[in-house]
mmCIF file of C-alpha atoms and ligand atoms in Angstrom:
data_model
loop_
_atom_site.group_PDB
_atom_site.id
_atom_site.type_symbol
_atom_site.label_atom_id
_atom_site.label_comp_id
_atom_site.label_asym_id
_atom_site.label_seq_id
_atom_site.Cartn_x
_atom_site.Cartn_y
_atom_site.Cartn_z
ATOM 1 C CA MET A 1 46.990 31.461 51.375
ATOM 2 C CA ASN A 2 46.278 29.185 48.005
ATOM 3 C CA GLY A 3 47.878 31.729 45.995
ATOM 4 C CA ASN A 4 50.304 28.479 44.046
ATOM 5 C CA VAL A 5 47.619 26.987 43.156
ATOM 6 C CA SER A 6 46.379 27.734 39.557
ATOM 7 C CA VAL A 7 42.667 26.377 38.595
ATOM 8 C CA ALA A 8 41.593 26.337 35.219
ATOM 9 C CA VAL A 9 37.818 26.090 34.967
ATOM 10 C CA LEU A 10 36.007 25.132 31.219
ATOM 11 C CA GLY A 11 32.142 25.486 31.187
ATOM 12 C CA THR A 12 30.698 28.441 32.872
ATOM 13 C CA GLY A 13 27.454 28.287 33.042
ATOM 14 C CA ILE A 14 24.903 27.748 36.749
ATOM 15 C CA MET A 15 27.862 25.522 38.413
ATOM 16 C CA GLY A 16 30.839 26.541 37.128
ATOM 17 C CA SER A 17 30.705 30.586 37.306
ATOM 18 C CA ALA A 18 29.488 29.317 41.255
ATOM 19 C CA MET A 19 32.670 27.785 41.367
ATOM 20 C CA ALA A 20 34.997 28.994 39.706
ATOM 21 C CA ARG A 21 33.962 32.885 41.895
ATOM 22 C CA ASN A 22 34.215 30.061 45.651
ATOM 23 C CA LEU A 23 37.595 29.264 44.180
ATOM 24 C CA LEU A 24 38.662 32.969 43.769
ATOM 25 C CA LYS A 25 37.150 33.682 46.955
ATOM 26 C CA ALA A 26 40.042 31.498 48.278
ATOM 27 C CA GLY A 27 42.565 33.164 46.902
ATOM 28 C CA MET A 28 43.448 30.671 43.895
ATOM 29 C CA GLU A 29 44.085 31.960 40.679
ATOM 30 C CA VAL A 30 41.078 30.729 38.116
ATOM 31 C CA ARG A 31 41.241 31.420 34.450
ATOM 32 C CA VAL A 32 38.122 31.337 32.219
ATOM 33 C CA TRP A 33 37.120 29.181 29.802
ATOM 34 C CA ASN A 34 33.515 29.161 27.839
ATOM 35 C CA ARG A 35 31.940 28.172 24.701
ATOM 36 C CA THR A 36 29.743 31.696 25.451
ATOM 37 C CA ARG A 37 32.525 34.061 26.450
ATOM 38 C CA SER A 38 30.280 36.667 27.903
ATOM 39 C CA ARG A 39 29.158 34.506 30.319
ATOM 40 C CA ALA A 40 32.962 34.027 31.187
ATOM 41 C CA GLU A 41 33.102 38.043 31.434
ATOM 42 C CA PRO A 42 31.275 38.953 34.702
ATOM 43 C CA LEU A 43 33.727 36.580 36.090
ATOM 44 C CA ALA A 44 37.157 39.623 35.515
ATOM 45 C CA ALA A 45 35.921 41.634 37.203
ATOM 46 C CA GLU A 46 36.305 39.386 40.315
ATOM 47 C CA GLY A 47 40.470 38.321 39.358
ATOM 48 C CA ALA A 48 39.797 35.559 37.305
ATOM 49 C CA ARG A 49 41.702 35.386 33.261
ATOM 50 C CA VAL A 50 38.986 34.888 30.550
ATOM 51 C CA ALA A 51 40.566 33.028 28.318
ATOM 52 C CA ASP A 52 39.597 32.609 24.005
ATOM 53 C CA SER A 53 40.378 28.670 24.523
ATOM 54 C CA PRO A 54 40.235 25.629 26.340
ATOM 55 C CA ARG A 55 43.669 25.111 26.097
ATOM 56 C CA GLU A 56 44.560 29.213 26.843
ATOM 57 C CA ALA A 57 43.346 28.694 30.105
ATOM 58 C CA ALA A 58 44.496 25.477 31.055
ATOM 59 C CA ARG A 59 48.368 26.128 30.060
ATOM 60 C CA GLY A 60 50.469 25.480 32.695
ATOM 61 C CA ALA A 61 47.805 25.031 35.343
ATOM 62 C CA GLY A 62 47.406 22.656 37.892
ATOM 63 C CA VAL A 63 44.068 22.148 38.037
ATOM 64 C CA LEU A 64 41.691 21.430 35.172
ATOM 65 C CA LEU A 65 38.212 21.822 36.716
ATOM 66 C CA THR A 66 35.803 20.727 34.229
ATOM 67 C CA MET A 67 31.700 21.521 34.822
ATOM 68 C CA LEU A 68 30.255 21.756 30.810
ATOM 69 C CA ALA A 69 26.575 20.054 29.929
ATOM 70 C CA ASP A 70 27.496 16.407 29.032
ATOM 71 C CA ALA A 71 30.852 14.018 27.885
ATOM 72 C CA GLY A 72 30.336 15.103 24.052
ATOM 73 C CA ALA A 73 30.796 18.853 24.997
ATOM 74 C CA VAL A 74 33.668 17.823 28.171
ATOM 75 C CA ALA A 75 35.411 15.819 24.840
ATOM 76 C CA GLY A 76 35.145 18.060 22.795
ATOM 77 C CA ALA A 77 36.846 21.306 24.894
ATOM 78 C CA VAL A 78 40.107 18.941 26.466
ATOM 79 C CA GLY A 79 40.555 17.593 23.003
ATOM 80 C CA GLY A 80 42.029 20.567 21.179
ATOM 81 C CA GLY A 81 45.155 20.819 23.250
ATOM 82 C CA ALA A 82 43.500 21.735 26.724
ATOM 83 C CA LEU A 83 45.024 18.420 28.944
ATOM 84 C CA GLU A 84 48.470 18.053 26.596
ATOM 85 C CA ALA A 85 48.866 22.159 27.173
ATOM 86 C CA LEU A 86 48.984 22.242 31.030
ATOM 87 C CA SER A 87 51.653 22.291 33.551
ATOM 88 C CA PRO A 88 53.534 18.760 34.040
ATOM 89 C CA GLY A 89 51.817 16.574 37.312
ATOM 90 C CA ALA A 90 48.739 18.520 36.442
ATOM 91 C CA VAL A 91 44.704 16.347 37.995
ATOM 92 C CA TRP A 92 42.123 16.591 35.969
ATOM 93 C CA LEU A 93 38.605 16.682 38.312
ATOM 94 C CA GLN A 94 35.798 16.233 36.368
ATOM 95 C CA MET A 95 33.132 17.181 38.160
ATOM 96 C CA SER A 96 30.481 17.916 35.584
ATOM 97 C CA THR A 97 27.640 15.195 35.315
ATOM 98 C CA VAL A 98 29.098 12.953 33.011
ATOM 99 C CA GLY A 99 27.069 8.978 33.938
ATOM 100 C CA VAL A 100 29.410 5.617 33.155
ATOM 101 C CA GLU A 101 29.878 6.031 30.111
ATOM 102 C CA GLY A 102 31.151 9.136 29.397
ATOM 103 C CA THR A 103 33.917 9.091 32.512
ATOM 104 C CA GLY A 104 35.273 6.213 30.837
ATOM 105 C CA ARG A 105 36.197 8.247 27.585
ATOM 106 C CA LEU A 106 36.887 10.880 29.797
ATOM 107 C CA GLN A 107 39.002 8.390 31.375
ATOM 108 C CA ARG A 108 40.998 7.217 28.743
ATOM 109 C CA MET A 109 41.358 11.400 27.307
ATOM 110 C CA ALA A 110 43.215 11.687 30.262
ATOM 111 C CA LEU A 111 45.332 8.344 30.188
ATOM 112 C CA GLU A 112 46.353 9.048 26.573
ATOM 113 C CA ARG A 113 48.165 12.422 27.876
ATOM 114 C CA GLY A 114 49.574 11.067 31.085
ATOM 115 C CA VAL A 115 47.333 13.221 32.860
ATOM 116 C CA ALA A 116 45.439 12.031 36.704
ATOM 117 C CA TYR A 117 42.538 12.260 36.264
ATOM 118 C CA VAL A 118 40.106 12.640 38.930
ATOM 119 C CA ASP A 119 35.719 11.646 38.710
ATOM 120 C CA ALA A 120 34.355 14.319 41.194
ATOM 121 C CA PRO A 121 30.501 14.597 40.337
ATOM 122 C CA VAL A 122 28.659 17.215 42.622
ATOM 123 C CA LEU A 123 25.528 16.835 44.831
ATOM 124 C CA GLY A 124 23.634 20.686 45.183
ATOM 125 C CA THR A 125 22.542 22.857 42.381
ATOM 126 C CA ARG A 126 23.376 26.830 41.728
ATOM 127 C CA GLN A 127 22.281 28.331 45.517
ATOM 128 C CA PRO A 128 24.278 25.153 47.015
ATOM 129 C CA ALA A 129 27.227 26.185 44.512
ATOM 130 C CA GLU A 130 27.661 29.908 45.210
ATOM 131 C CA ALA A 131 27.970 29.102 49.179
ATOM 132 C CA GLY A 132 30.392 27.194 48.517
ATOM 133 C CA GLU A 133 27.941 23.860 49.694
ATOM 134 C CA LEU A 134 28.627 21.021 47.317
ATOM 135 C CA VAL A 135 28.961 18.252 47.804
ATOM 136 C CA VAL A 136 31.466 16.307 46.183
ATOM 137 C CA LEU A 137 31.077 12.367 45.639
ATOM 138 C CA ALA A 138 34.803 11.685 44.433
ATOM 139 C CA SER A 139 36.738 8.594 42.878
ATOM 140 C CA GLY A 140 40.210 8.094 42.159
ATOM 141 C CA PRO A 141 44.301 7.986 42.434
ATOM 142 C CA GLU A 142 45.082 8.023 46.273
ATOM 143 C CA GLU A 143 47.737 9.796 45.265
ATOM 144 C CA VAL A 144 46.357 13.019 43.845
ATOM 145 C CA ARG A 145 44.046 13.933 46.375
ATOM 146 C CA PRO A 146 45.447 16.005 48.251
ATOM 147 C CA ALA A 147 46.520 18.197 45.313
ATOM 148 C CA CYS A 148 42.407 18.330 44.746
ATOM 149 C CA GLU A 149 42.086 19.146 48.386
ATOM 150 C CA PRO A 150 41.965 23.493 48.177
ATOM 151 C CA VAL A 151 39.017 23.234 45.430
ATOM 152 C CA PHE A 152 36.760 20.392 46.500
ATOM 153 C CA GLU A 153 37.067 23.041 49.926
ATOM 154 C CA ALA A 154 36.511 25.679 48.291
ATOM 155 C CA VAL A 155 33.832 25.057 46.465
ATOM 156 C CA GLY A 156 31.966 21.989 48.675
ATOM 157 C CA LYS A 157 30.806 21.659 52.551
ATOM 158 C CA LYS A 158 31.739 18.035 52.078
ATOM 159 C CA THR A 159 33.758 15.456 50.209
ATOM 160 C CA LEU A 160 33.065 12.043 49.568
ATOM 161 C CA TRP A 161 36.768 9.731 48.320
ATOM 162 C CA VAL A 162 34.769 6.564 47.618
ATOM 163 C CA GLY A 163 37.338 4.641 45.429
ATOM 164 C CA PRO A 164 38.863 4.184 42.230
ATOM 165 C CA VAL A 165 37.388 6.474 39.020
ATOM 166 C CA GLY A 166 33.661 5.809 38.544
ATOM 167 C CA ALA A 167 32.497 5.294 41.638
ATOM 168 C CA GLY A 168 31.458 9.169 41.954
ATOM 169 C CA THR A 169 30.024 8.499 39.593
ATOM 170 C CA ARG A 170 27.629 5.685 39.912
ATOM 171 C CA LEU A 171 26.868 7.315 43.455
ATOM 172 C CA LYS A 172 25.593 10.435 41.679
ATOM 173 C CA LEU A 173 23.631 8.510 39.275
ATOM 174 C CA VAL A 174 21.962 6.695 42.815
ATOM 175 C CA VAL A 175 21.433 9.807 43.866
ATOM 176 C CA ASN A 176 20.365 11.172 40.506
ATOM 177 C CA ASN A 177 17.861 8.112 40.222
ATOM 178 C CA TRP A 178 16.025 9.510 43.787
ATOM 179 C CA ILE A 179 15.987 13.734 43.103
ATOM 180 C CA THR A 180 13.738 12.693 39.177
ATOM 181 C CA GLY A 181 12.371 10.370 40.786
ATOM 182 C CA LEU A 182 10.350 12.538 43.315
ATOM 183 C CA LEU A 183 10.523 15.834 41.086
ATOM 184 C CA GLY A 184 8.816 13.341 38.759
ATOM 185 C CA VAL A 185 5.695 12.123 41.323
ATOM 186 C CA LEU A 186 5.491 15.325 42.727
ATOM 187 C CA GLY A 187 4.603 16.607 39.399
ATOM 188 C CA GLU A 188 2.242 14.175 38.914
ATOM 189 C CA THR A 189 0.980 14.673 41.962
ATOM 190 C CA PHE A 190 0.162 18.551 41.364
ATOM 191 C CA ALA A 191 -1.260 17.200 37.581
ATOM 192 C CA LEU A 192 -3.268 14.538 39.519
ATOM 193 C CA ALA A 193 -4.172 17.503 43.068
ATOM 194 C CA GLN A 194 -5.238 19.705 39.500
ATOM 195 C CA LYS A 195 -7.850 17.318 38.019
ATOM 196 C CA LEU A 196 -9.286 16.231 41.397
ATOM 197 C CA GLY A 197 -10.221 19.762 41.682
ATOM 198 C CA VAL A 198 -7.574 19.955 45.022
ATOM 199 C CA ASP A 199 -6.137 23.126 46.036
ATOM 200 C CA PRO A 200 -1.741 21.785 46.177
ATOM 201 C CA SER A 201 -1.541 24.174 49.813
ATOM 202 C CA LEU A 202 -3.792 21.797 51.087
ATOM 203 C CA PHE A 203 -1.955 18.647 50.179
ATOM 204 C CA PHE A 204 1.749 20.195 51.865
ATOM 205 C CA GLU A 205 -0.962 21.284 54.948
ATOM 206 C CA ALA A 206 -1.706 17.744 55.592
ATOM 207 C CA VAL A 207 1.681 16.484 55.094
ATOM 208 C CA GLU A 208 3.422 19.161 57.334
ATOM 209 C CA GLY A 209 6.136 18.044 60.140
ATOM 210 C CA GLY A 210 6.278 14.472 59.217
ATOM 211 C CA PRO A 211 7.730 12.921 57.266
ATOM 212 C CA LEU A 212 7.147 13.172 54.173
ATOM 213 C CA ASP A 213 7.308 16.923 54.483
ATOM 214 C CA LEU A 214 10.224 17.785 52.624
ATOM 215 C CA PRO A 215 12.336 20.747 51.568
ATOM 216 C CA TYR A 216 12.348 19.395 48.789
ATOM 217 C CA ALA A 217 9.456 19.184 47.509
ATOM 218 C CA ARG A 218 8.342 22.109 48.937
ATOM 219 C CA ALA A 219 10.619 24.845 46.630
ATOM 220 C CA LYS A 220 10.245 22.391 43.955
ATOM 221 C CA GLY A 221 6.104 22.470 44.190
ATOM 222 C CA LYS A 222 6.639 26.634 45.168
ATOM 223 C CA MET A 223 7.803 26.563 41.638
ATOM 224 C CA MET A 224 4.681 24.198 40.121
ATOM 225 C CA ALA A 225 1.973 26.749 42.383
ATOM 226 C CA GLU A 226 3.114 29.273 40.931
ATOM 227 C CA GLY A 227 3.935 28.468 36.626
ATOM 228 C CA GLU A 228 7.787 30.521 37.110
ATOM 229 C CA TYR A 229 10.246 28.131 36.686
ATOM 230 C CA PRO A 230 13.466 30.709 37.338
ATOM 231 C CA THR A 231 15.888 28.247 36.514
ATOM 232 C CA SER A 232 18.442 26.105 39.003
ATOM 233 C CA PHE A 233 19.041 23.507 36.956
ATOM 234 C CA SER A 234 17.490 22.843 33.969
ATOM 235 C CA VAL A 235 14.993 20.534 32.263
ATOM 236 C CA ARG A 236 17.186 19.257 29.381
ATOM 237 C CA LEU A 237 20.080 18.868 31.120
ATOM 238 C CA ALA A 238 17.888 16.591 34.121
ATOM 239 C CA ARG A 239 16.550 14.827 30.875
ATOM 240 C CA LYS A 240 20.572 14.300 29.614
ATOM 241 C CA ASP A 241 20.500 12.730 33.838
ATOM 242 C CA ALA A 242 17.622 10.285 33.621
ATOM 243 C CA GLY A 243 18.580 8.460 29.774
ATOM 244 C CA LEU A 244 22.456 8.323 31.915
ATOM 245 C CA VAL A 245 21.199 6.561 34.557
ATOM 246 C CA LEU A 246 18.789 4.196 32.142
ATOM 247 C CA GLU A 247 21.836 3.813 30.188
ATOM 248 C CA ALA A 248 23.904 2.529 33.173
ATOM 249 C CA ALA A 249 21.217 0.410 34.439
ATOM 250 C CA GLU A 250 21.662 -1.754 31.366
ATOM 251 C CA ASP A 251 19.048 -4.368 31.399
ATOM 252 C CA LEU A 252 17.888 -3.727 34.906
ATOM 253 C CA ARG A 253 14.130 -2.085 34.483
ATOM 254 C CA LEU A 254 13.605 1.052 35.771
ATOM 255 C CA PRO A 255 10.155 2.421 34.964
ATOM 256 C CA VAL A 256 9.459 5.188 37.329
ATOM 257 C CA CYS A 257 12.789 6.517 36.000
ATOM 258 C CA GLU A 258 11.783 6.240 32.254
ATOM 259 C CA ALA A 259 8.246 7.809 33.015
ATOM 260 C CA VAL A 260 10.298 10.930 34.830
ATOM 261 C CA ALA A 261 12.636 11.526 31.292
ATOM 262 C CA TYR A 262 8.781 10.925 29.177
ATOM 263 C CA HIS A 263 7.689 14.151 31.091
ATOM 264 C CA LEU A 264 10.828 15.682 30.935
ATOM 265 C CA ASP A 265 10.391 15.267 27.229
ATOM 266 C CA ARG A 266 6.654 16.824 26.741
ATOM 267 C CA ALA A 267 8.351 19.981 29.513
ATOM 268 C CA ALA A 268 11.311 20.467 26.379
ATOM 269 C CA GLU A 269 8.359 20.180 24.153
ATOM 270 C CA THR A 270 6.120 22.606 25.258
ATOM 271 C CA GLY A 271 9.346 24.864 25.542
ATOM 272 C CA HIS A 272 10.507 24.424 28.741
ATOM 273 C CA ALA A 273 13.602 22.896 28.629
ATOM 274 C CA GLU A 274 15.861 25.940 29.709
ATOM 275 C CA ASP A 275 13.416 26.222 32.160
ATOM 276 C CA ASP A 276 13.827 24.580 36.439
ATOM 277 C CA MET A 277 14.140 21.554 35.794
ATOM 278 C CA ALA A 278 9.698 21.947 37.909
ATOM 279 C CA ALA A 279 8.603 22.282 35.584
ATOM 280 C CA ILE A 280 8.503 18.817 34.295
ATOM 281 C CA TYR A 281 5.174 19.572 35.628
ATOM 282 C CA GLU A 282 3.896 21.807 32.444
ATOM 283 C CA GLY A 283 4.992 18.089 30.533
ATOM 284 C CA VAL A 284 2.589 16.571 32.945
ATOM 285 C CA ARG A 285 -0.186 18.244 32.406
ATOM 286 C CA THR A 286 0.145 19.191 28.557
ATOM 287 C CA ALA A 287 -0.680 15.410 28.137
ATOM 288 C CA ALA A 288 -3.824 15.355 30.158
ATOM 289 C CA GLU A 289 -5.221 17.580 27.981
ATOM 290 C CA PRO A 290 -7.460 17.629 24.530
ATOM 291 C CA GLY A 291 -5.022 17.585 21.511
ATOM 292 C CA GLY A 292 -1.467 17.064 24.577
ATOM 293 C CA ALA A 293 1.172 15.291 23.566
ATOM 294 C CA GLY A 294 0.844 12.180 25.389
HETATM 295 N N1 NAP B 301 21.990 22.960 37.741
HETATM 296 C C1 NAP B 301 22.635 22.027 38.920
HETATM 297 O O1 NAP B 301 21.857 22.075 39.543
HETATM 298 C C2 NAP B 301 23.840 20.372 38.150
HETATM 299 C C3 NAP B 301 24.217 20.343 40.089
HETATM 300 C C4 NAP B 301 25.311 19.202 39.198
HETATM 301 C C5 NAP B 301 25.549 18.854 38.790
HETATM 302 N N2 NAP B 301 25.110 19.463 37.384
HETATM 303 C C6 NAP B 301 25.469 19.134 36.676
HETATM 304 O O2 NAP B 301 26.816 19.827 35.753
HETATM 305 C C7 NAP B 301 26.958 20.528 33.882
HETATM 306 C C8 NAP B 301 27.329 21.988 34.480
HETATM 307 O O3 NAP B 301 25.593 22.010 34.539
HETATM 308 P P1 NAP B 301 25.109 23.334 34.916
HETATM 309 O O4 NAP B 301 24.169 23.606 35.459
HETATM 310 O O5 NAP B 301 26.129 25.010 35.152
HETATM 311 O O6 NAP B 301 24.209 23.764 33.250
HETATM 312 P P2 NAP B 301 24.167 24.981 32.634
HETATM 313 O O7 NAP B 301 24.345 26.634 33.448
HETATM 314 O O8 NAP B 301 22.594 24.966 31.156
HETATM 315 O O9 NAP B 301 25.212 25.334 31.472
HETATM 316 C C9 NAP B 301 25.867 24.789 30.231
HETATM 317 C C10 NAP B 301 27.810 24.159 30.374
HETATM 318 O O10 NAP B 301 28.533 23.963 29.585
HETATM 319 C C11 NAP B 301 28.546 24.477 28.253
HETATM 320 N N3 NAP B 301 28.092 23.813 26.975
HETATM 321 C C12 NAP B 301 26.869 22.534 27.024
HETATM 322 N N4 NAP B 301 27.414 22.384 25.411
HETATM 323 C C13 NAP B 301 28.418 22.707 25.251
HETATM 324 C C14 NAP B 301 29.288 22.217 23.699
HETATM 325 N N5 NAP B 301 29.282 21.392 22.903
HETATM 326 N N6 NAP B 301 30.370 22.982 23.679
HETATM 327 C C15 NAP B 301 30.910 23.373 24.543
HETATM 328 N N7 NAP B 301 30.718 23.219 25.585
HETATM 329 C C16 NAP B 301 29.140 23.101 26.194
HETATM 330 C C17 NAP B 301 27.532 26.066 28.209
HETATM 331 O O11 NAP B 301 28.025 26.597 27.051
HETATM 332 P P3 NAP B 301 27.160 27.910 26.843
HETATM 333 O O12 NAP B 301 27.546 29.449 28.004
HETATM 334 O O13 NAP B 301 28.034 28.570 25.912
HETATM 335 O O14 NAP B 301 26.213 27.472 26.491
HETATM 336 C C18 NAP B 301 27.745 26.325 29.805
HETATM 337 O O15 NAP B 301 29.072 26.794 29.672
HETATM 338 C C19 NAP B 301 26.234 19.290 33.906
HETATM 339 O O16 NAP B 301 27.448 18.434 33.821
HETATM 340 C C20 NAP B 301 25.417 19.284 34.995
HETATM 341 O O17 NAP B 301 24.393 18.565 34.729
HETATM 342 C C21 NAP B 301 24.536 20.920 37.605
#
């Protein structure tokens, strides 16, 4: 049914590969490119064409979907001729988290090349991405929205159209501040429990069934309790996101977010950069140890 929609997906990391799979399941023609080609190759068995360059992936495609680490990675990927290679009237769905400044920079690249730009970061991590249940925070010109819908429906359970380009990114930063703030206080709470000799399972028993019993805290708390951090969202990218929040906030001081960034830096320094962001706990703990990073 969607066979006439051709989508070039740049970036097949945790999120991009899951999204590409769901586009294939929805019957779209999918081309994929990834800097480390071996990470894109498994998608060939599911019907994707693996390209050697972003430009090759984009050639003649009606939709360009970018899902890369940060604005620099996106600019580098699309800047080598990918935008020029798209079919006339194509739409660029920029779904990586790139912040306010990054969005402006990438939108300008699109404008200069006459490509419609949609700013559409997502909520949801590995499992919702695999299940096609992301929440898309979309913003961009009214006239291209219908062309985006089949893609958003394939990767998400809900799309919020929130205004002109930039509005999606601003909403994403607000939600991310909430998420990383929760993560930071959970890491500190676990570290405090350890310091005071309190079994963290008692903490969960105490809040069980009440408004403070968050599934998110349960999931991340389990990783902290077990000391195992299989990655849904890495410490490295969570730190990038905290930085994007602080940058966007400008002169509004956000000491909670600053503290989260601090703990994430410590976690990265202790070898957890590629682990799940729940490893923030290791950063908090290490800083408290004699001779530790704090
Ligand atoms: N995971 C989540 O829970 C989640 C949720 C919402 C939004 N996001 C956002 O989605 C985006 C992707 O996240 P992810 O979790 O899928 O990350 P990931 O698994 O670490 O993948 C990152 C991707 O970016 C590529 N990349 C990194 N630096 C690059 C560079 N300089 N040039 C070219 N490619 C580069 C990687 O290529 P290689 O394979 O070659 O390293 C890979 O394709 C990020 O903006 C993230 O903030 C993630």
